[in-house]
C-alpha cells in the first residue's frame, strides 16, 4: 500500500522502547527496584560498582523476556550473551552498561494492531536485556548536582523495531499496542510518568522509492501526546531542511514540551564508539526449551486471541471485540456482565458506552467501578425481559452508582417497571384517542406526525412506564379499527 506523503516525502520511523521490568529486585543485585525511595537507599555494592563485586543474573528478568518473546511470536535464543557497552557518564559508576549486543535473548517477532480500519504489522528486530543507569539530580537551589543510584541496575528490556512505520499516527498506535501487551502479560507496570516505558523514535524522510534517509533519534518520549507532537515536529523540520538544500545530520535529539520543538543533544555515536565486548563477569545466558514451556503455561490469554474468541463465542462485531480487549480489566468486566445476563451485545454496548463514560468522567478503572459487572448483568437482564425501558435502566444505573443497592429493589422502590399490563394500557390509549380527536382526524388524513403526537400522549399518560413498541402497535390497531 502507498503510504501517505507529506509534501512529497515519505516518513520512515523505527522504535526503540525501554521497558522497566516488573521484578522485585534488580537485574544483577538483590536491591529493590521500587520507585520513589530516598536517593541511594536502594543501591547494592554491585549497583555502586564497588571493586570485587560480581553481577548475578536475576531469573525473573529472563522470564519477562521469555514472556515477551512468546507474546510476539519471536525466537527465544537458547544461548545469548551479555556485553559491556562502554561510556563515561556520572550516573554510570562502572563506566560501562551491561547489555546484550551481538546475540540478544529475543529475536524477531511481530506487533500487529489496527490503525482505524487498517491492519498494520511492525516487525521486531530484537529485544535485549540490559541494566538501567542511575540519575543525575540537578539541585539548582544550591548550584550542585547529585547522583542517585537507586535506578542503577533496574532491569530493562529494550525492544527494537525495523523501520516499518510510515506516520506519527502509526508510530503512536504501535507504542500503544506494545504498551498494552507488556502490561497485559505483566512484565512492566507501564507507568510512563515514572519512566517504566520510554520510547526513542528514530525518524527520517525520503522521496518515495529512494534509499532510507538519515535518521534523527528522539530520546525518552514518556507520553503518547508528546510522542505525536515530537514526531510531527521532527518530520516538518527535516523536510524543511532538505527543501532548503541542507543535509540531515544523524543526531540524538530531545523534545521540549514547552516549545513543542526537538533540539539536538549530541551527534550520534556509532556502535564502534562503545567498544562493546562480551562481559567476562557473566556466563552466557542459557534458556532451555523446557523453561520456555514452563513460562508458556503461566501466560494469560493474549488480547488478540481473546478478541477472536469474543467474536466467535459471543457473536460480537470485530470492533466491539477490539475495544473490549483494550485492557484485561475491561475484558474481564465485560465477560462477567455478559455471562450474568446472557446478552453479550447489550453488555458490550453498556460497557463501552454508559459504563466507560462514567468511569472516564470520574477517572476510575474498571476495578474501581461502583457498579459491579454482576449488577450490570442483572440490569441488562431486566431490560432484555421487558421489565424496564432503556431510560429507566439509566435511572437504576444512576442510583446504583451513587447509592449502591440491588437492581430489582431499585426498580420497585422507584416504580420504574414498564407497564406490561395490556388491559391498563388499552384503557390509556382509549382515553388518549377520545381526548385528541384532532390528531386522530389528521392521522386519517395521512399526517404521520399526528401519530407520533398520539404515541407521546400515551407515553405521558403512562408516566413513561408503557413499553413504547407496545404503545405503537396498540395505537395502530385501534386507529385501523376506528
Ligand atoms: P542504533 O543501534 O545505532 O541505534 P539501529 O540500526 O539498531 O541503530 O537502529 C535503531 C532504530 O532505528 C531501529 O528501530 C531502526 O528500525 C531505526 N532506523 C534505522 N534506520 C532508520 C532510518 N533511516 N529511518 C528511520 N528509522 C531508522
Ligand atoms: Mg539507538
Tab-separated table of C-alpha atoms and ligand atoms in Angstrom:
chain	number	residue	atom	x	y	z
A	1	UNK	CA	0.000	0.000	0.000
A	2	UNK	CA	1.195	3.511	-0.752
A	3	UNK	CA	1.725	5.441	2.427
A	4	UNK	CA	0.551	8.992	2.856
A	5	UNK	CA	3.088	11.518	1.609
A	6	UNK	CA	3.821	14.833	3.285
A	7	UNK	CA	4.914	17.494	0.769
A	8	UNK	CA	6.011	14.642	-1.482
A	9	UNK	CA	8.074	12.916	1.221
A	10	UNK	CA	7.576	9.508	2.768
A	11	UNK	CA	8.099	9.263	6.523
A	12	UNK	CA	10.096	6.339	7.977
A	13	UNK	CA	10.052	5.552	11.700
A	14	UNK	CA	11.644	2.832	13.814
A	15	UNK	CA	11.251	2.500	17.583
A	16	UNK	CA	13.492	1.519	20.460
A	17	UNK	CA	11.483	1.101	23.660
A	18	UNK	CA	12.976	0.679	27.113
A	19	UNK	CA	10.566	-1.201	29.338
A	20	UNK	CA	11.430	-1.441	33.012
A	21	UNK	CA	10.701	-4.992	34.067
A	22	UNK	CA	8.352	-5.600	36.963
A	23	UNK	CA	10.777	-7.634	39.072
A	24	UNK	CA	11.141	-7.064	42.811
A	25	UNK	CA	14.904	-6.831	42.679
A	26	UNK	CA	17.488	-5.539	40.236
A	27	UNK	CA	18.891	-7.378	37.266
A	28	UNK	CA	22.289	-8.196	38.820
A	29	UNK	CA	21.815	-7.458	42.536
A	30	UNK	CA	19.263	-8.010	45.300
A	31	UNK	CA	18.470	-4.316	45.826
A	32	UNK	CA	14.818	-3.306	45.476
A	33	UNK	CA	13.505	-1.737	42.268
A	34	UNK	CA	10.642	0.150	43.978
A	35	UNK	CA	10.147	3.685	42.665
A	36	UNK	CA	10.406	6.845	44.740
A	37	UNK	CA	12.712	5.910	47.643
A	38	UNK	CA	15.222	8.319	49.200
A	39	UNK	CA	18.255	8.677	46.894
A	40	UNK	CA	20.853	5.898	47.158
A	41	UNK	CA	18.921	3.786	49.671
A	42	UNK	CA	18.375	1.070	47.072
A	43	UNK	CA	21.856	0.622	45.699
A	44	UNK	CA	23.709	-2.609	46.494
A	45	UNK	CA	27.508	-2.846	46.211
A	46	UNK	CA	27.096	-4.257	42.677
A	47	UNK	CA	24.993	-1.237	41.656
A	48	UNK	CA	27.628	1.063	43.153
A	49	UNK	CA	30.323	-0.776	41.162
A	50	UNK	CA	32.427	-1.424	44.251
A	51	UNK	CA	35.625	-3.323	43.430
A	52	UNK	CA	35.391	-7.067	43.874
A	53	UNK	CA	31.628	-7.320	43.430
A	54	UNK	CA	30.149	-9.598	40.767
A	55	UNK	CA	26.807	-9.471	38.974
A	56	UNK	CA	24.365	-12.377	39.348
A	57	UNK	CA	21.610	-12.726	36.752
A	58	UNK	CA	18.022	-12.291	38.009
A	59	UNK	CA	15.962	-15.238	36.767
A	60	UNK	CA	12.737	-13.214	36.932
A	61	UNK	CA	14.078	-10.714	34.392
A	62	UNK	CA	14.853	-13.524	31.957
A	63	UNK	CA	11.308	-14.841	32.389
A	64	UNK	CA	9.970	-11.418	31.420
A	65	UNK	CA	11.984	-11.569	28.204
A	66	UNK	CA	10.664	-15.079	27.503
A	67	UNK	CA	7.101	-13.864	28.019
A	68	UNK	CA	7.534	-11.014	25.564
A	69	UNK	CA	9.031	-13.385	23.001
A	70	UNK	CA	6.104	-15.781	23.406
A	71	UNK	CA	3.568	-12.960	23.113
A	72	UNK	CA	5.073	-11.594	19.896
A	73	UNK	CA	5.996	-14.848	18.169
A	74	UNK	CA	9.745	-14.216	18.428
A	75	UNK	CA	12.567	-16.700	18.522
A	76	UNK	CA	13.924	-17.120	22.038
A	77	UNK	CA	17.644	-17.722	21.827
A	78	UNK	CA	18.821	-20.824	23.666
A	79	UNK	CA	22.107	-19.054	24.263
A	80	UNK	CA	22.568	-15.307	24.440
A	81	UNK	CA	25.487	-13.170	25.545
A	82	UNK	CA	25.916	-10.184	27.848
A	83	UNK	CA	28.256	-7.460	26.670
A	84	UNK	CA	29.782	-4.321	28.098
A	85	UNK	CA	28.758	-1.059	26.460
A	86	UNK	CA	31.456	1.393	27.485
A	87	UNK	CA	30.833	5.088	28.003
A	88	UNK	CA	31.528	7.770	30.566
A	89	UNK	CA	28.696	9.400	32.397
A	90	UNK	CA	28.326	10.453	36.051
A	91	UNK	CA	25.310	8.195	36.600
A	92	UNK	CA	27.206	5.093	35.401
A	93	UNK	CA	29.753	4.240	38.109
A	94	UNK	CA	31.150	1.126	36.385
A	95	UNK	CA	31.985	3.075	33.231
A	96	UNK	CA	30.016	0.541	31.231
A	97	UNK	CA	26.446	-0.676	30.965
A	98	UNK	CA	25.811	-4.415	30.875
A	99	UNK	CA	23.644	-5.083	27.841
A	100	UNK	CA	23.216	-7.665	25.112
A	101	UNK	CA	24.797	-6.839	21.780
A	102	UNK	CA	25.534	-9.461	19.153
A	103	UNK	CA	23.248	-12.207	20.457
A	104	UNK	CA	20.114	-10.939	22.236
A	105	UNK	CA	17.696	-13.238	24.034
A	106	UNK	CA	14.633	-12.287	21.935
A	107	UNK	CA	14.960	-12.228	18.136
A	108	UNK	CA	12.338	-11.256	15.539
A	109	UNK	CA	8.602	-11.237	16.148
A	110	UNK	CA	5.662	-9.060	15.122
A	111	UNK	CA	3.448	-6.407	16.667
A	112	UNK	CA	0.031	-6.278	14.974
A	113	UNK	CA	-2.587	-3.592	15.528
A	114	UNK	CA	-5.285	-1.585	13.817
A	115	UNK	CA	-4.907	1.995	12.666
A	116	UNK	CA	-8.530	2.882	12.077
A	117	UNK	CA	-9.762	0.017	9.894
A	118	UNK	CA	-6.354	-0.798	8.537
A	119	UNK	CA	-4.338	-3.661	9.947
A	120	UNK	CA	-0.679	-2.838	10.497
A	121	UNK	CA	2.254	-5.109	11.203
A	122	UNK	CA	5.544	-3.887	12.626
A	123	UNK	CA	8.468	-6.306	12.606
A	124	UNK	CA	10.719	-6.532	15.630
A	125	UNK	CA	14.437	-6.789	15.182
A	126	UNK	CA	15.163	-7.903	18.719
A	127	UNK	CA	14.576	-7.385	22.403
A	128	UNK	CA	17.573	-7.469	24.688
A	129	UNK	CA	18.099	-7.432	28.428
A	130	UNK	CA	20.177	-4.677	29.982
A	131	UNK	CA	20.577	-2.636	33.142
A	132	UNK	CA	19.318	0.904	33.622
A	133	UNK	CA	21.699	3.679	34.655
A	134	UNK	CA	21.347	5.959	37.695
A	135	UNK	CA	20.065	9.513	37.593
A	136	UNK	CA	21.703	12.902	37.910
A	137	UNK	CA	19.764	15.231	40.187
A	138	UNK	CA	20.392	18.878	39.465
A	139	UNK	CA	19.807	20.823	42.669
A	140	UNK	CA	19.597	24.287	41.173
A	141	UNK	CA	18.973	25.961	44.527
A	142	UNK	CA	22.434	25.044	45.771
A	143	UNK	CA	24.015	25.062	42.340
A	144	UNK	CA	25.125	21.447	42.630
A	145	UNK	CA	24.316	18.125	41.053
A	146	UNK	CA	23.971	14.830	42.874
A	147	UNK	CA	23.836	11.252	41.722
A	148	UNK	CA	21.035	8.867	42.696
A	149	UNK	CA	21.885	5.241	42.032
A	150	UNK	CA	18.526	3.759	43.051
A	151	UNK	CA	17.687	3.212	39.404
A	152	UNK	CA	21.112	1.783	38.525
A	153	UNK	CA	20.708	-1.899	37.743
A	154	UNK	CA	16.943	-1.802	37.225
A	155	UNK	CA	16.189	-4.493	34.644
A	156	UNK	CA	15.275	-3.230	31.195
A	157	UNK	CA	14.110	-4.979	28.094
A	158	UNK	CA	14.935	-2.840	25.064
A	159	UNK	CA	12.532	-3.652	22.248
A	160	UNK	CA	13.756	-2.622	18.786
A	161	UNK	CA	11.651	-2.494	15.609
A	162	UNK	CA	12.512	-2.457	11.934
A	163	UNK	CA	11.925	0.975	10.338
A	164	UNK	CA	8.404	-0.129	9.370
A	165	UNK	CA	6.210	2.788	10.454
A	166	UNK	CA	5.136	5.432	7.961
A	167	UNK	CA	3.411	8.158	10.012
A	168	UNK	CA	3.263	9.602	13.509
A	169	UNK	CA	-0.238	8.105	13.882
A	170	UNK	CA	1.101	4.664	13.102
A	171	UNK	CA	4.034	5.147	15.482
A	172	UNK	CA	1.742	6.153	18.344
A	173	UNK	CA	-0.616	3.240	17.590
A	174	UNK	CA	2.381	0.878	17.678
A	175	UNK	CA	3.551	2.285	21.004
A	176	UNK	CA	0.060	1.958	22.486
A	177	UNK	CA	-0.199	-1.641	21.305
A	178	UNK	CA	3.221	-2.533	22.728
A	179	UNK	CA	2.278	-0.796	25.987
A	180	UNK	CA	-0.909	-2.847	26.126
A	181	UNK	CA	0.971	-6.096	25.551
A	182	UNK	CA	3.741	-5.573	28.122
A	183	UNK	CA	1.243	-4.582	30.808
A	184	UNK	CA	-1.167	-7.374	29.807
A	185	UNK	CA	1.491	-10.075	30.227
A	186	UNK	CA	2.609	-8.403	33.448
A	187	UNK	CA	6.269	-7.765	32.613
A	188	UNK	CA	6.057	-3.953	33.036
A	189	UNK	CA	3.824	-1.708	35.131
A	190	UNK	CA	3.501	0.634	32.144
A	191	UNK	CA	3.791	3.787	34.264
A	192	UNK	CA	5.099	6.266	31.712
A	193	UNK	CA	5.433	9.189	34.133
A	194	UNK	CA	7.745	7.136	36.320
A	195	UNK	CA	9.770	6.138	33.277
A	196	UNK	CA	8.713	2.495	33.173
A	197	UNK	CA	8.006	2.657	29.433
A	198	UNK	CA	10.279	5.038	27.479
A	199	UNK	CA	10.301	5.278	23.726
A	200	UNK	CA	13.035	6.508	21.393
A	201	UNK	CA	11.635	7.342	17.958
A	202	UNK	CA	14.039	7.180	15.003
A	203	UNK	CA	12.673	9.413	12.274
A	204	UNK	CA	13.757	10.025	8.694
A	205	UNK	CA	12.115	11.198	5.474
A	206	UNK	CA	12.754	10.314	1.830
A	207	UNK	CA	11.314	10.685	-1.631
A	208	UNK	CA	9.205	7.598	-2.427
A	209	UNK	CA	11.363	4.794	-3.776
A	210	UNK	CA	14.618	6.415	-2.659
A	211	UNK	CA	17.040	4.822	-0.183
A	212	UNK	CA	16.415	5.376	3.535
A	213	UNK	CA	17.149	8.929	4.611
A	214	UNK	CA	19.417	9.867	7.506
A	215	UNK	CA	17.577	9.469	10.799
A	216	UNK	CA	17.464	11.537	13.943
A	217	UNK	CA	16.591	9.762	17.181
A	218	UNK	CA	14.143	11.482	19.545
A	219	UNK	CA	15.010	10.233	23.020
A	220	UNK	CA	12.876	9.332	26.027
A	221	UNK	CA	9.335	10.057	24.917
A	222	UNK	CA	7.278	9.340	28.010
A	223	UNK	CA	3.754	10.259	26.945
A	224	UNK	CA	1.759	9.379	23.843
A	225	UNK	CA	0.804	13.021	23.373
A	226	UNK	CA	4.423	14.237	23.374
A	227	UNK	CA	5.343	11.325	21.125
A	228	UNK	CA	2.919	12.516	18.467
A	229	UNK	CA	3.940	16.181	18.812
A	230	UNK	CA	7.650	15.396	18.758
A	231	UNK	CA	7.469	13.180	15.666
A	232	UNK	CA	5.248	15.649	13.803
A	233	UNK	CA	7.634	18.494	14.580
A	234	UNK	CA	10.651	16.415	13.573
A	235	UNK	CA	9.080	15.449	10.221
A	236	UNK	CA	8.314	19.072	9.372
A	237	UNK	CA	11.776	20.179	10.445
A	238	UNK	CA	13.574	17.536	8.366
A	239	UNK	CA	11.528	18.290	5.252
A	240	UNK	CA	12.230	21.991	5.671
A	241	UNK	CA	15.979	21.351	5.961
A	242	UNK	CA	16.040	19.220	2.824
A	243	UNK	CA	13.899	21.694	0.903
A	244	UNK	CA	16.386	24.384	1.929
A	245	UNK	CA	19.128	22.280	0.354
A	246	UNK	CA	20.651	21.209	3.672
A	247	UNK	CA	21.653	17.674	4.648
A	248	UNK	CA	20.254	15.903	7.715
A	249	UNK	CA	22.984	15.023	10.213
A	250	UNK	CA	22.472	11.850	12.195
A	251	UNK	CA	21.811	13.032	15.743
A	252	UNK	CA	20.184	12.323	19.054
A	253	UNK	CA	17.547	14.941	19.879
A	254	UNK	CA	15.316	15.827	22.812
A	255	UNK	CA	11.736	17.038	22.677
A	256	UNK	CA	10.884	20.115	24.720
A	257	UNK	CA	7.167	20.053	25.610
A	258	UNK	CA	7.253	23.765	26.441
A	259	UNK	CA	8.287	24.855	22.949
A	260	UNK	CA	6.907	21.818	21.084
A	261	UNK	CA	10.287	21.521	19.345
A	262	UNK	CA	13.069	18.972	19.128
A	263	UNK	CA	16.684	20.035	19.506
A	264	UNK	CA	19.959	18.219	19.021
A	265	UNK	CA	21.568	16.863	22.196
A	266	UNK	CA	24.636	15.263	20.622
A	267	UNK	CA	25.740	13.907	17.299
A	268	UNK	CA	25.004	10.231	17.236
A	269	UNK	CA	27.604	7.729	18.388
A	270	UNK	CA	28.248	4.631	16.322
A	271	UNK	CA	28.284	1.181	17.857
A	272	UNK	CA	32.085	1.265	17.470
A	273	UNK	CA	32.276	4.223	19.863
A	274	UNK	CA	31.002	1.966	22.643
A	275	UNK	CA	33.747	-0.652	22.262
A	276	UNK	CA	31.354	-3.494	23.002
A	277	UNK	CA	32.863	-6.772	24.185
A	278	UNK	CA	31.455	-9.835	25.987
A	279	UNK	CA	31.256	-9.317	29.749
A	280	UNK	CA	33.728	-11.723	31.361
A	281	UNK	CA	31.821	-11.498	34.667
A	282	UNK	CA	28.699	-13.152	33.269
A	283	UNK	CA	28.434	-16.587	31.658
A	284	UNK	CA	26.263	-16.943	28.518
A	285	UNK	CA	22.549	-16.965	29.293
A	286	UNK	CA	21.009	-20.383	28.617
A	287	UNK	CA	17.262	-20.678	28.086
A	288	UNK	CA	16.278	-24.321	27.629
A	289	UNK	CA	13.101	-25.104	25.621
A	290	UNK	CA	11.663	-26.718	28.761
A	291	UNK	CA	11.996	-23.396	30.593
A	292	UNK	CA	10.180	-21.634	27.737
A	293	UNK	CA	7.392	-24.235	28.002
A	294	UNK	CA	7.086	-23.733	31.749
A	295	UNK	CA	6.751	-19.988	31.251
A	296	UNK	CA	4.233	-20.518	28.454
A	297	UNK	CA	1.982	-22.401	30.867
A	298	UNK	CA	1.778	-19.297	33.088
A	299	UNK	CA	0.860	-16.877	30.286
A	300	UNK	CA	-2.571	-15.234	30.210
A	301	UNK	CA	-4.736	-15.389	27.094
A	302	UNK	CA	-3.361	-12.670	24.800
A	303	UNK	CA	-5.506	-9.707	23.712
A	304	UNK	CA	-5.678	-10.690	20.049
A	305	UNK	CA	-6.638	-14.271	20.853
A	306	UNK	CA	-9.211	-13.058	23.361
A	307	UNK	CA	-10.734	-10.668	20.805
A	308	UNK	CA	-11.099	-13.515	18.318
A	309	UNK	CA	-12.795	-15.601	20.988
A	310	UNK	CA	-15.229	-12.751	21.742
A	311	UNK	CA	-16.159	-12.687	18.054
A	312	UNK	CA	-16.691	-16.439	17.814
A	313	UNK	CA	-18.168	-17.173	21.270
A	314	UNK	CA	-20.349	-14.094	21.697
A	315	UNK	CA	-21.001	-13.212	18.030
A	316	UNK	CA	-19.662	-9.695	18.681
A	317	UNK	CA	-18.573	-7.419	15.837
A	318	UNK	CA	-14.808	-7.202	15.490
A	319	UNK	CA	-14.882	-3.553	16.503
A	320	UNK	CA	-16.516	-4.387	19.830
A	321	UNK	CA	-14.090	-7.232	20.478
A	322	UNK	CA	-11.078	-4.983	19.847
A	323	UNK	CA	-12.415	-2.235	22.087
A	324	UNK	CA	-13.290	-4.619	24.918
A	325	UNK	CA	-9.787	-6.117	24.904
A	326	UNK	CA	-8.044	-2.771	25.368
A	327	UNK	CA	-7.248	-3.899	28.888
A	328	UNK	CA	-7.571	-7.077	30.907
A	329	UNK	CA	-9.808	-5.407	33.442
A	330	UNK	CA	-12.224	-4.162	30.764
A	331	UNK	CA	-12.337	-7.597	29.131
A	332	UNK	CA	-12.923	-9.339	32.457
A	333	UNK	CA	-15.674	-6.886	33.377
A	334	UNK	CA	-17.397	-7.441	30.042
A	335	UNK	CA	-17.241	-11.232	30.267
A	336	UNK	CA	-18.701	-11.321	33.762
A	337	UNK	CA	-21.546	-8.993	32.767
A	338	UNK	CA	-22.226	-10.900	29.528
A	339	UNK	CA	-22.355	-14.229	31.356
A	340	UNK	CA	-24.625	-12.822	34.058
A	341	UNK	CA	-27.264	-11.705	31.528
A	342	UNK	CA	-26.620	-13.916	28.511
A	343	UNK	CA	-26.865	-10.828	26.264
A	344	UNK	CA	-23.335	-10.196	25.007
A	345	UNK	CA	-24.088	-7.414	22.533
A	346	UNK	CA	-26.149	-5.482	25.086
A	347	UNK	CA	-23.391	-5.997	27.648
A	348	UNK	CA	-20.812	-4.749	25.140
A	349	UNK	CA	-22.900	-1.638	24.396
A	350	UNK	CA	-23.265	-0.843	28.082
A	351	UNK	CA	-19.601	-1.476	28.931
A	352	UNK	CA	-18.253	0.605	26.028
A	353	UNK	CA	-20.957	3.267	26.335
A	354	UNK	CA	-22.611	4.216	29.605
A	355	UNK	CA	-20.126	2.475	31.904
A	356	UNK	CA	-16.910	3.693	30.200
A	357	UNK	CA	-18.319	7.204	30.033
A	358	UNK	CA	-18.992	7.240	33.768
A	359	UNK	CA	-15.612	5.672	34.646
A	360	UNK	CA	-13.750	8.173	32.431
A	361	UNK	CA	-15.599	11.071	33.939
A	362	UNK	CA	-14.513	10.038	37.430
A	363	UNK	CA	-11.091	8.793	36.306
A	364	UNK	CA	-11.798	5.350	37.685
A	365	UNK	CA	-10.595	1.972	36.446
A	366	UNK	CA	-12.906	-0.982	35.806
A	367	UNK	CA	-11.762	-2.490	39.100
A	368	UNK	CA	-12.922	0.651	40.866
A	369	UNK	CA	-16.356	0.707	39.234
A	370	UNK	CA	-19.040	1.467	41.847
A	371	UNK	CA	-21.356	-0.888	39.915
A	372	UNK	CA	-20.046	-4.443	39.677
A	373	UNK	CA	-20.178	-6.467	36.460
A	374	UNK	CA	-22.694	-8.810	38.136
A	375	UNK	CA	-25.025	-5.897	38.831
A	376	UNK	CA	-24.701	-4.524	35.317
A	377	UNK	CA	-25.590	-8.023	34.084
A	378	UNK	CA	-28.681	-8.054	36.317
A	379	UNK	CA	-29.694	-4.642	34.993
A	380	UNK	CA	-29.326	-5.771	31.377
A	381	UNK	CA	-31.478	-8.842	32.140
A	382	UNK	CA	-34.274	-6.522	33.255
A	383	UNK	CA	-34.040	-4.523	30.024
A	384	UNK	CA	-33.999	-7.663	27.956
A	385	UNK	CA	-37.014	-9.275	29.661
A	386	UNK	CA	-39.008	-6.081	29.219
A	387	UNK	CA	-39.286	-5.185	32.909
A	388	UNK	CA	-37.756	-1.728	32.363
A	389	UNK	CA	-37.097	0.582	29.439
A	390	UNK	CA	-33.640	1.797	28.473
A	391	UNK	CA	-34.390	5.143	30.029
A	392	UNK	CA	-35.475	3.583	33.295
A	393	UNK	CA	-32.307	1.452	33.208
A	394	UNK	CA	-30.211	4.623	33.197
A	395	UNK	CA	-32.056	5.770	36.311
A	396	UNK	CA	-31.332	2.432	38.000
A	397	UNK	CA	-27.676	2.804	36.969
A	398	UNK	CA	-27.614	6.290	38.481
A	399	UNK	CA	-28.980	5.005	41.758
A	400	UNK	CA	-26.582	2.052	41.941
A	401	UNK	CA	-23.667	4.308	41.020
A	402	UNK	CA	-24.288	6.841	43.752
A	403	UNK	CA	-26.031	4.865	46.490
A	404	UNK	CA	-25.453	1.189	45.727
A	405	UNK	CA	-28.349	-1.230	46.084
A	406	UNK	CA	-29.810	-4.095	44.090
A	407	UNK	CA	-31.387	-3.773	40.652
A	408	UNK	CA	-34.817	-5.256	41.465
A	409	UNK	CA	-35.157	-3.376	44.738
A	410	UNK	CA	-34.391	-0.064	42.997
A	411	UNK	CA	-36.890	-0.760	40.204
A	412	UNK	CA	-39.505	-1.482	42.863
A	413	UNK	CA	-38.683	1.485	45.091
A	414	UNK	CA	-38.621	3.970	42.229
A	415	UNK	CA	-41.667	2.480	40.495
A	416	UNK	CA	-39.782	2.050	37.217
A	417	UNK	CA	-41.470	-1.100	35.974
A	418	UNK	CA	-42.723	-0.859	32.430
A	419	UNK	CA	-46.462	-1.254	32.074
A	420	UNK	CA	-46.814	-4.743	30.677
A	421	UNK	CA	-50.489	-4.974	31.622
A	422	UNK	CA	-52.186	-4.689	28.245
A	423	UNK	CA	-55.596	-4.060	29.831
A	424	UNK	CA	-54.350	-0.953	31.617
A	425	UNK	CA	-52.549	0.241	28.516
A	426	UNK	CA	-55.629	-0.286	26.379
A	427	UNK	CA	-57.581	1.945	28.724
A	428	UNK	CA	-54.951	4.676	28.494
A	429	UNK	CA	-54.936	4.515	24.717
A	430	UNK	CA	-58.707	4.742	24.500
A	431	UNK	CA	-58.625	7.801	26.729
A	432	UNK	CA	-55.905	9.418	24.632
A	433	UNK	CA	-57.841	8.809	21.403
A	434	UNK	CA	-61.007	10.244	22.936
A	435	UNK	CA	-59.190	13.313	24.247
A	436	UNK	CA	-57.386	14.092	20.957
A	437	UNK	CA	-59.924	13.931	18.123
A	438	UNK	CA	-57.920	16.479	16.085
A	439	UNK	CA	-54.845	14.272	15.991
A	440	UNK	CA	-56.972	11.274	15.056
A	441	UNK	CA	-58.548	13.179	12.186
A	442	UNK	CA	-55.138	14.450	10.978
A	443	UNK	CA	-53.720	10.933	11.082
A	444	UNK	CA	-56.615	9.663	8.991
A	445	UNK	CA	-55.887	12.493	6.536
A	446	UNK	CA	-52.401	10.998	6.112
A	447	UNK	CA	-50.328	13.099	8.523
A	448	UNK	CA	-47.680	10.811	10.118
A	449	UNK	CA	-46.740	13.448	12.694
A	450	UNK	CA	-50.168	13.165	14.256
A	451	UNK	CA	-49.423	9.532	15.061
A	452	UNK	CA	-46.234	10.451	16.901
A	453	UNK	CA	-48.166	13.006	18.899
A	454	UNK	CA	-50.587	10.277	19.990
A	455	UNK	CA	-47.708	7.983	20.994
A	456	UNK	CA	-46.279	10.849	23.020
A	457	UNK	CA	-49.599	11.448	24.769
A	458	UNK	CA	-49.960	7.759	25.641
A	459	UNK	CA	-46.408	7.565	26.994
A	460	UNK	CA	-47.036	10.661	29.073
A	461	UNK	CA	-50.316	9.293	30.412
A	462	UNK	CA	-48.471	6.112	31.471
A	463	UNK	CA	-45.847	8.270	33.215
A	464	UNK	CA	-43.253	6.820	30.871
A	465	UNK	CA	-43.850	3.281	32.064
A	466	UNK	CA	-45.525	1.962	28.942
A	467	UNK	CA	-43.426	-0.044	26.542
A	468	UNK	CA	-43.097	2.269	23.506
A	469	UNK	CA	-43.263	-0.505	20.935
A	470	UNK	CA	-46.358	-1.921	22.605
A	471	UNK	CA	-47.945	1.562	22.524
A	472	UNK	CA	-47.104	1.817	18.847
A	473	UNK	CA	-48.693	-1.498	17.983
A	474	UNK	CA	-51.807	-0.962	20.039
A	475	UNK	CA	-52.346	2.548	18.682
A	476	UNK	CA	-52.010	1.341	15.111
A	477	UNK	CA	-54.515	-1.446	15.715
A	478	UNK	CA	-57.003	0.892	17.400
A	479	UNK	CA	-56.715	3.525	14.688
A	480	UNK	CA	-57.169	0.943	11.969
A	481	UNK	CA	-60.267	-0.406	13.671
A	482	UNK	CA	-61.748	3.030	14.445
B	1	LIG	P1	21.455	2.031	16.752
B	1	LIG	O1	21.590	0.757	17.484
B	1	LIG	O2	22.716	2.684	16.396
B	1	LIG	O3	20.519	2.991	17.398
B	1	LIG	P2	19.962	0.554	14.717
B	1	LIG	O4	20.395	0.296	13.325
B	1	LIG	O5	19.887	-0.583	15.640
B	1	LIG	O6	20.843	1.719	15.306
B	1	LIG	O7	18.543	1.234	14.607
B	1	LIG	C1	17.902	1.765	15.683
B	1	LIG	C2	16.495	2.048	15.296
B	1	LIG	O8	16.445	2.979	14.219
B	1	LIG	C3	15.712	0.842	14.813
B	1	LIG	O9	14.427	0.898	15.396
B	1	LIG	C4	15.637	1.030	13.322
B	1	LIG	O10	14.454	0.474	12.808
B	1	LIG	C5	15.605	2.506	13.215
B	1	LIG	N1	16.135	3.015	11.926
B	1	LIG	C6	17.253	2.634	11.297
B	1	LIG	N2	17.441	3.343	10.169
B	1	LIG	C7	16.402	4.219	10.083
B	1	LIG	C8	16.032	5.246	9.157
B	1	LIG	N3	16.768	5.524	8.099
B	1	LIG	N4	14.901	5.933	9.407
B	1	LIG	C9	14.157	5.691	10.487
B	1	LIG	N5	14.453	4.755	11.390
B	1	LIG	C10	15.572	4.017	11.201
B	2	LIG	MG1	19.634	3.565	19.365
